[in-house]
Short mmCIF file of C-alpha atoms and ligand atoms in Angstrom, two decimals:
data_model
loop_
_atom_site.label_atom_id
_atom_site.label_comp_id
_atom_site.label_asym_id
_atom_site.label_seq_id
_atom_site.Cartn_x
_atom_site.Cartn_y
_atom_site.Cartn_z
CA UNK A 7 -22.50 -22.45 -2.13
CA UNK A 8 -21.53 -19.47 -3.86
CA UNK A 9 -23.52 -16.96 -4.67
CA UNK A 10 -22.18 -14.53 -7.32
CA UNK A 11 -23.78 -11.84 -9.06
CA UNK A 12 -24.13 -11.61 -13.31
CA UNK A 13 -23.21 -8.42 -13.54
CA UNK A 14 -19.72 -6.61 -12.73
CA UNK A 15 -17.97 -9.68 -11.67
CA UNK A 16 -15.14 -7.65 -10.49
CA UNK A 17 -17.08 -5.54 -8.03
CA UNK A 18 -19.81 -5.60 -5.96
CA UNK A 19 -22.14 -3.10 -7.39
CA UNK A 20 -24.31 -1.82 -4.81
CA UNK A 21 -27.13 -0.88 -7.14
CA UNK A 22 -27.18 -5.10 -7.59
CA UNK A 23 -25.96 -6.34 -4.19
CA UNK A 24 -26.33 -5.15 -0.59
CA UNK A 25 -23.16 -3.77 0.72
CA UNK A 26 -23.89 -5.19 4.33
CA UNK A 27 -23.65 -8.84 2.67
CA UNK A 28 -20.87 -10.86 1.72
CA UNK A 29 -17.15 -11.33 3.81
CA UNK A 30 -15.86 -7.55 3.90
CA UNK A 31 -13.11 -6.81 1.94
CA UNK A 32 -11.94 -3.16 1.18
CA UNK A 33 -14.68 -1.37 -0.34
CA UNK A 34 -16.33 -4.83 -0.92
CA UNK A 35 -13.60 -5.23 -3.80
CA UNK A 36 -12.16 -8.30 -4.61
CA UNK A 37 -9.35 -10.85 -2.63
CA UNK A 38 -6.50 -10.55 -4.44
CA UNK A 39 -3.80 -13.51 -4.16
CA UNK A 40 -1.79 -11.76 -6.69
CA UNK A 41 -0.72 -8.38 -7.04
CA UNK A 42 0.01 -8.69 -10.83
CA UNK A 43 -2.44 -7.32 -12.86
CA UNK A 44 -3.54 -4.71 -9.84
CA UNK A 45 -2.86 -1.22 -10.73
CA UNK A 46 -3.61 -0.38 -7.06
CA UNK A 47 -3.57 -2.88 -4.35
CA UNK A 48 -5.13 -2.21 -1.23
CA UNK A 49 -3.08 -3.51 1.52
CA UNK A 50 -3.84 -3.84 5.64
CA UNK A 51 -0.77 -3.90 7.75
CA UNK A 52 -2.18 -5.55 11.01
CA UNK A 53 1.01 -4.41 13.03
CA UNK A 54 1.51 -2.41 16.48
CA UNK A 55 4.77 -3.25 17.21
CA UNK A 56 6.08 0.06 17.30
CA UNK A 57 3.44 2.01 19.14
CA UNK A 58 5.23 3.72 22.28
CA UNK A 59 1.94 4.35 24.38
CA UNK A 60 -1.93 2.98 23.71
CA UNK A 61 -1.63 -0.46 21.64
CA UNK A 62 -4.41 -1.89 19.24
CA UNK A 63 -3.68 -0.58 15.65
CA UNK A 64 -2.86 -4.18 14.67
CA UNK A 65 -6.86 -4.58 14.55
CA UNK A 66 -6.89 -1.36 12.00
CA UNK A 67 -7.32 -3.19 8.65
CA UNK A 68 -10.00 -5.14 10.39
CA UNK A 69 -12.19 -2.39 11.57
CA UNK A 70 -11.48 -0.23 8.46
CA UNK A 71 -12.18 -2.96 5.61
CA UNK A 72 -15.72 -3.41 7.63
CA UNK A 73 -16.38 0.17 7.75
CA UNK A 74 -15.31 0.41 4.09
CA UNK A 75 -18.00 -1.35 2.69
CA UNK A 76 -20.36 1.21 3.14
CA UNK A 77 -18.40 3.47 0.41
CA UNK A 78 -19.72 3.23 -3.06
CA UNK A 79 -18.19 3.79 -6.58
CA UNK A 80 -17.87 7.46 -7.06
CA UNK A 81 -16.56 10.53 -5.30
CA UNK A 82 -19.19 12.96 -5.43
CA UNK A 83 -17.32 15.99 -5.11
CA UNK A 84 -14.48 15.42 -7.25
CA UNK A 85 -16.78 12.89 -10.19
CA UNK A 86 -13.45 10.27 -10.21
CA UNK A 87 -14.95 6.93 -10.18
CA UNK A 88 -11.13 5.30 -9.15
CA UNK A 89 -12.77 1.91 -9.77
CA UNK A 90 -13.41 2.47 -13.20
CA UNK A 91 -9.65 4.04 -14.14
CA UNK A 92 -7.91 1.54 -12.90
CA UNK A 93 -7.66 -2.27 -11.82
CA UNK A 94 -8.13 -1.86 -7.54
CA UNK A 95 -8.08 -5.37 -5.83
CA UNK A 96 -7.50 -6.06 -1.70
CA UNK A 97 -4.48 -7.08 -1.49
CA UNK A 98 -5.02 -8.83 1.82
CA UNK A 99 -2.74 -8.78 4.89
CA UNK A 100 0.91 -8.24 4.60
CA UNK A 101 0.63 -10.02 8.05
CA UNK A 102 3.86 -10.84 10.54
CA UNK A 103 4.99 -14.49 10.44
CA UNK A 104 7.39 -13.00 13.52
CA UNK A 105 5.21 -9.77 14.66
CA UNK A 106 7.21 -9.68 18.11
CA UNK A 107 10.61 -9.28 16.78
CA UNK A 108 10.45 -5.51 15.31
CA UNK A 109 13.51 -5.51 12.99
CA UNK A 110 12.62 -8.74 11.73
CA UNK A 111 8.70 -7.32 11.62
CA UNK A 112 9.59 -4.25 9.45
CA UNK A 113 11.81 -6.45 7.15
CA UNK A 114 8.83 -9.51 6.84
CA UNK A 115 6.73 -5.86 5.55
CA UNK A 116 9.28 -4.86 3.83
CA UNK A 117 9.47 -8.16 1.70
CA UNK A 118 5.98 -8.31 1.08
CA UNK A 119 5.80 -4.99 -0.32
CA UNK A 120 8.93 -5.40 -2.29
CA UNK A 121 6.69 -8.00 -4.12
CA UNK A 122 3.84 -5.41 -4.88
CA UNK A 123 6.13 -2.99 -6.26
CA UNK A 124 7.90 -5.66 -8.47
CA UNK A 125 4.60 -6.48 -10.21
CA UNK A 126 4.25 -3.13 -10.96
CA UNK A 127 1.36 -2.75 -8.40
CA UNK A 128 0.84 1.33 -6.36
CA UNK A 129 0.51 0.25 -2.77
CA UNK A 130 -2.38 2.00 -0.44
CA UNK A 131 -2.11 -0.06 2.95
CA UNK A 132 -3.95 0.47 6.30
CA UNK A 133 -2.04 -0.10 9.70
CA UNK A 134 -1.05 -1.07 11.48
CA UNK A 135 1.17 1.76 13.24
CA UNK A 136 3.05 4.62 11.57
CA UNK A 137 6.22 2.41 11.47
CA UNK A 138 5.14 0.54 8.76
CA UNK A 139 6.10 3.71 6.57
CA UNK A 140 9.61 3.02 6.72
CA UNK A 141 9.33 -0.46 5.52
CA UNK A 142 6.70 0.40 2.54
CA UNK A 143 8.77 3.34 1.40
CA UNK A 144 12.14 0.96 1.73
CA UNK A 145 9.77 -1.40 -0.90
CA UNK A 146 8.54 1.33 -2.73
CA UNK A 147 11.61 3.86 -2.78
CA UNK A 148 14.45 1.79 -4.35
CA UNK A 149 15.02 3.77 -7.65
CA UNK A 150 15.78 6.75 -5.07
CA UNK A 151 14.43 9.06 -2.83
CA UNK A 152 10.42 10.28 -3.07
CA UNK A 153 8.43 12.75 -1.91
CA UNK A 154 6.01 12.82 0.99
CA UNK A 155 2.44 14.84 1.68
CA UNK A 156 2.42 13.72 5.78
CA UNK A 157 -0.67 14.33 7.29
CA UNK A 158 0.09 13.73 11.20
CA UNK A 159 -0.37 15.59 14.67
CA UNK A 160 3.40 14.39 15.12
CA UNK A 161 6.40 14.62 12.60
CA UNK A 162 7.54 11.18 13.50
CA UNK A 163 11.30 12.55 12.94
CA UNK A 164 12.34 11.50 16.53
CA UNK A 165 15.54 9.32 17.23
CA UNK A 166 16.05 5.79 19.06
CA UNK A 167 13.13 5.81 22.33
CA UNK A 168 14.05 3.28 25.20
CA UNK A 169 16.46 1.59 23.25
CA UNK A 170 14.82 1.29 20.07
CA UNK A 171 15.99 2.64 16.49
CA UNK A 172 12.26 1.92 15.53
CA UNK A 173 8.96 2.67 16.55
CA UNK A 174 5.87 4.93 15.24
CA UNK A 175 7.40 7.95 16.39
CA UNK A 176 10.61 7.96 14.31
CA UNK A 177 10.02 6.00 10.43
CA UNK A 178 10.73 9.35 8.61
CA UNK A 179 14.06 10.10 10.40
CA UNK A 180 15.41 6.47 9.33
CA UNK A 181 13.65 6.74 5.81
CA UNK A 182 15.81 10.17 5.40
CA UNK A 183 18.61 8.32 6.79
CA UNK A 184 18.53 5.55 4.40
CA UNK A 185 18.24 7.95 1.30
CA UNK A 186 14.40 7.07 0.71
CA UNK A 187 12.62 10.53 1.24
CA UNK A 188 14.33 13.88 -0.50
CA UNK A 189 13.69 15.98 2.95
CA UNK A 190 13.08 18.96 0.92
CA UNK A 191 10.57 17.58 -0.96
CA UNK A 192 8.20 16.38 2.37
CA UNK A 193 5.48 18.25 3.76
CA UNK A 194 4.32 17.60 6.90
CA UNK A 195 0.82 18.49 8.04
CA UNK A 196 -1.60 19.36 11.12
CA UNK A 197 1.63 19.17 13.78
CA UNK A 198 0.67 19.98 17.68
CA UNK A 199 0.15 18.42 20.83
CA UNK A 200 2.21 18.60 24.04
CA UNK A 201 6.20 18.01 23.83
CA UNK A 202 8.76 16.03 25.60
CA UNK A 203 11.17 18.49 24.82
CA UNK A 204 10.66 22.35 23.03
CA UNK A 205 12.44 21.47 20.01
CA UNK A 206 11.35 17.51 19.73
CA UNK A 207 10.62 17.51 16.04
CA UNK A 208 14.12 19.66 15.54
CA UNK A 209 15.31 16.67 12.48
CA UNK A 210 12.06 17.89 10.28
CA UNK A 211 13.70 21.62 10.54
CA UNK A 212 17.24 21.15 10.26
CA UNK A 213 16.57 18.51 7.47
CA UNK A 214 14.76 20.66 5.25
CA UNK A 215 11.08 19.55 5.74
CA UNK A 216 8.37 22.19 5.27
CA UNK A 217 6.30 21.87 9.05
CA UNK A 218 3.42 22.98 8.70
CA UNK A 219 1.83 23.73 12.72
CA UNK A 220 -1.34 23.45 13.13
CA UNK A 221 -1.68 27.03 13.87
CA UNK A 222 -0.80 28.11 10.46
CA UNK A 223 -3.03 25.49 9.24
CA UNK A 224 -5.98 26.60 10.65
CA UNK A 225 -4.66 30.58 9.96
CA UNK A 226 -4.65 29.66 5.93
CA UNK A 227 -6.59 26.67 5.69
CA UNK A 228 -7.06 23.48 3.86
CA UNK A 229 -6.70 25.18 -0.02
CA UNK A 230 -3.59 27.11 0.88
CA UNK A 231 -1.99 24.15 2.60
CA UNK A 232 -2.61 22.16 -0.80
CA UNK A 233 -1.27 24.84 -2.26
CA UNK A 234 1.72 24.85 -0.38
CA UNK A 235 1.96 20.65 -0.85
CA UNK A 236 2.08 20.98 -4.14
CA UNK A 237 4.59 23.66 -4.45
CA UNK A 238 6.81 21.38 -1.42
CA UNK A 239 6.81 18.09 -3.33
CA UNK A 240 6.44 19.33 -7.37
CA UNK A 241 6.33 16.97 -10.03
CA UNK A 242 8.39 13.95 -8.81
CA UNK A 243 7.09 10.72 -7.38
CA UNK A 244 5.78 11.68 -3.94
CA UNK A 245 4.08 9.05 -1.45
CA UNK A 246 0.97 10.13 0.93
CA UNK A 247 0.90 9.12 4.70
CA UNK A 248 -1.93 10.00 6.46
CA UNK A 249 -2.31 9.02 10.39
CA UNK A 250 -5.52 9.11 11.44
CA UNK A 251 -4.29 11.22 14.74
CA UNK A 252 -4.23 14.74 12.63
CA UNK A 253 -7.93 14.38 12.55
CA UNK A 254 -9.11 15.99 15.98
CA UNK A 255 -10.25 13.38 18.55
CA UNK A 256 -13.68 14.35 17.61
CA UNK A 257 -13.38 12.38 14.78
CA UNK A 258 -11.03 9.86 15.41
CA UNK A 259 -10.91 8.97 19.22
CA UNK A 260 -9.78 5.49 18.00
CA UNK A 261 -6.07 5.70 18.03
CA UNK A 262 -3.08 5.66 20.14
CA UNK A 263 -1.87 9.19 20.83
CA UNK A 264 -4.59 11.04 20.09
CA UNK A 265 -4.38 15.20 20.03
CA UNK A 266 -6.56 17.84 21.07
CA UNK A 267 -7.42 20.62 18.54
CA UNK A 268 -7.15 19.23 15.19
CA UNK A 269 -8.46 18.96 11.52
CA UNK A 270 -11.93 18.30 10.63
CA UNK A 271 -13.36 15.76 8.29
CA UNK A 272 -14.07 18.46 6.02
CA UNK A 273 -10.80 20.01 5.92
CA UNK A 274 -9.15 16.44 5.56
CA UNK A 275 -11.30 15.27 2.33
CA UNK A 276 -10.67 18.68 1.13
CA UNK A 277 -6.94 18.91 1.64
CA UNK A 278 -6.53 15.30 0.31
CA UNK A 279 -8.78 15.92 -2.43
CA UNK A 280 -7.16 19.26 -3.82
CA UNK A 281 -3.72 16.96 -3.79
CA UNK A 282 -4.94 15.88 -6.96
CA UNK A 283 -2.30 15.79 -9.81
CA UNK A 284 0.29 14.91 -7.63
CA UNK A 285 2.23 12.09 -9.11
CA UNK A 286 1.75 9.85 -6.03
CA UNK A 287 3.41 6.19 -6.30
CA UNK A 288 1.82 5.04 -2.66
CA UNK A 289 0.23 5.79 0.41
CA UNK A 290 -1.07 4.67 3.45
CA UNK A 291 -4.18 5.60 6.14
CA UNK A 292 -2.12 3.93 9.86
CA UNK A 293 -2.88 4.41 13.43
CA UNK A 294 -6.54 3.67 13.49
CA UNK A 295 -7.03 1.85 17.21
CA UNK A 296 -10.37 -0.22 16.93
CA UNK A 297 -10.45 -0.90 20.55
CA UNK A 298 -10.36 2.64 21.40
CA UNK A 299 -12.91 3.46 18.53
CA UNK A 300 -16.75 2.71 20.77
CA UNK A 301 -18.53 3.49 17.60
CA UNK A 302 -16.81 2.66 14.55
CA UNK A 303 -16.62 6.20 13.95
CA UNK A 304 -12.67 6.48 13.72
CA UNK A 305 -12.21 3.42 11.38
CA UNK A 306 -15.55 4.84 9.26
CA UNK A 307 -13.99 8.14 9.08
CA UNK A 308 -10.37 6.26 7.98
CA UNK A 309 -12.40 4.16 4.94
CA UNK A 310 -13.49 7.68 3.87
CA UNK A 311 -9.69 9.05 3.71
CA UNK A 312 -8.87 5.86 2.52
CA UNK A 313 -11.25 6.23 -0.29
CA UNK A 314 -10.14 10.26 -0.57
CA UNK A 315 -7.18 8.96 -1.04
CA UNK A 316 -7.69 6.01 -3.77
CA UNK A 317 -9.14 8.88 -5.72
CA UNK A 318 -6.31 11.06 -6.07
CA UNK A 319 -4.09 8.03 -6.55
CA UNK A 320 -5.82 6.45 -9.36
CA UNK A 321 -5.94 8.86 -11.63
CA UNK A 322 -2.41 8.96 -11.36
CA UNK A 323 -1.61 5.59 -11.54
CA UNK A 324 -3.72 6.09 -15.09
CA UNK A 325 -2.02 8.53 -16.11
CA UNK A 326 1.52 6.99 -15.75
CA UNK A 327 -0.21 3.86 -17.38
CA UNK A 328 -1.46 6.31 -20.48
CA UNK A 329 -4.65 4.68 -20.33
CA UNK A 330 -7.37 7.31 -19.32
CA UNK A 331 -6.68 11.00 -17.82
CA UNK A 332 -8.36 12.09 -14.42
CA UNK A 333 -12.02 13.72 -14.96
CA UNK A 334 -11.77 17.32 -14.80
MN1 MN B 405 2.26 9.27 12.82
MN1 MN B 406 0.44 10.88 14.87
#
């Protein structure tokens, strides 16, 4: 038996259906089998095959599409109703056929995305582990290099760790590397935490990336650092990573490495928010841990980026479709 409702087919209107009902999908938006026709897929990445310490991001998309049902159709503080500018659909799982043989993991993710971007489709996936970057922006980054508006406690710029080229701790070295990101056109914010060595994130420097520490962060603040995003990345196409980890554990005790001393929700929606007019082509919301995460609270706080996030990204997916201009 199903049970549909008359009225906005395409969505599950709160005002005409509970959001704690129904199998939850991303914002309660519909399954997608197909990404043509999707202006904006929503994609989870159930991988953890790169994490180097505390495991369990492969149950992200999980925990965040259940959280994400309790978001609704507009963003208050900004009036963008991304729903309404653009066709979203969940995408499902770009899930591992192999998920224990890492090359072949990040090339099975690599394929699947290669399959959203031919159909036209902007990517916004869920880990799943910061690794999945590098395959996504290998998808997603073939006409040449993009931009990049990281939002991390870690640069993930290291090299090869216990034998490994790849893991969560190094995608933007190997996407520089392979010619995907410009370096001098990636930002990279909310960076602390202990070391293993003083000058561990040296590839971000000496490769041109603007670091910003999360001293100077909280020194200047959320509008400057926009500011200074915008100035970083300009007017090309630029891709948005956010891990979960830059919020402080206060907010996000559900992930792998977590850090002490880091941003609040507030300054996160307001950072991500102010990104607006960025022309972004992609991004993704990774390291959220659900069996670290008592509460919810970490994967509830990810559905809100997530959704932060959609809303700067749709209105630039309509404008590069010429179909409707973001809401002042
Ligand atoms: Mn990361
Ligand atoms: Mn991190």
């Amino acid at each position: 038996m199903i049970k549909k409702i008359k009225r906005y087919p395409e969505l599950a209107d709160p005002q005409l259906r509970p959001r704690y009902s129904g199998i939850a999908t991303f914002f309660r938006l519909p399954l997608a089998e197909q990404a043509a026709g999707v202006d904006i897929g929503i994609i989870g990445v159930p991988f953890d095959g790169g994490v180097t310490n505390r495991t369990g991001a492969r149950h992200g998309p999980r925990g965040v599409r259940e959280q994400s049902t309790l978001i609704r159709r507009f963003n208050q503080a900004t009036g963008v109703g991304p729903f309404d500018l653009v066709a979203v659909a969940d995408l499902g799982d770009a899930w591992l056929e192999q998920p224990y043989e890492l090359v072949g993991a990040l090339n099975e993710i690599q394929a699947f995305f290669a399959q959203v971007h031919a159909a036209g489709t902007v990517p916004l996936s869920v880990g799943g582990d910061h690794s999945i970057s590098l395959p996504i922006l290998r998808a997603i980054a073939q006409d040449g290099p993009v931009g990049m508006v990281h939002i991390d406690a870690h640069c993930d710029t290291g090299d090869d760790y216990l034998g490994s080229r790849f893991h969560h701790g190094a995608p933007f070295r190997r996407a520089v590397e392979e010619g995907l990101l410009d370096p001098a056109r990636v930002i990279q914010i909310g960076i602390r935490g202990s070391v293993n060595h003083p000058d561990m994130w040296k590839f971000s420097h000496d490769a041109g990336m603007r670091v910003v520490y999360m001293e100077e962060f909280t020194d200047k603040g959320w509008r400057w650092a926009a500011e200074e995003a915008r100035r970083i990345v300009g007017t090309g196409r630029t891709y948005l990573s956010f891990d979960i980890d830059s919020l402080d554990p206060v907010y996000a005790p559900g992930t792998g490495t977590p850090e002490a001393g880091g941003l609040t929700m507030v300054e996160a929606q307001r950072l991500v928010r102010a990104l607006a007019g960025i022309d972004f082509i992609g991004g993704d919301v990774v390291e959220v841990s659900p069996p670290f995460d008592s509460s919810g609270l970490t994967a509830q706080n990810a559905a809100t980026i997530l959704f932060e996030s959609l809303c700067i990204l749709a209105p630039a997916a309509a404008k590069r479709k010429g179909t409707a201009a973001a809401p002042g």
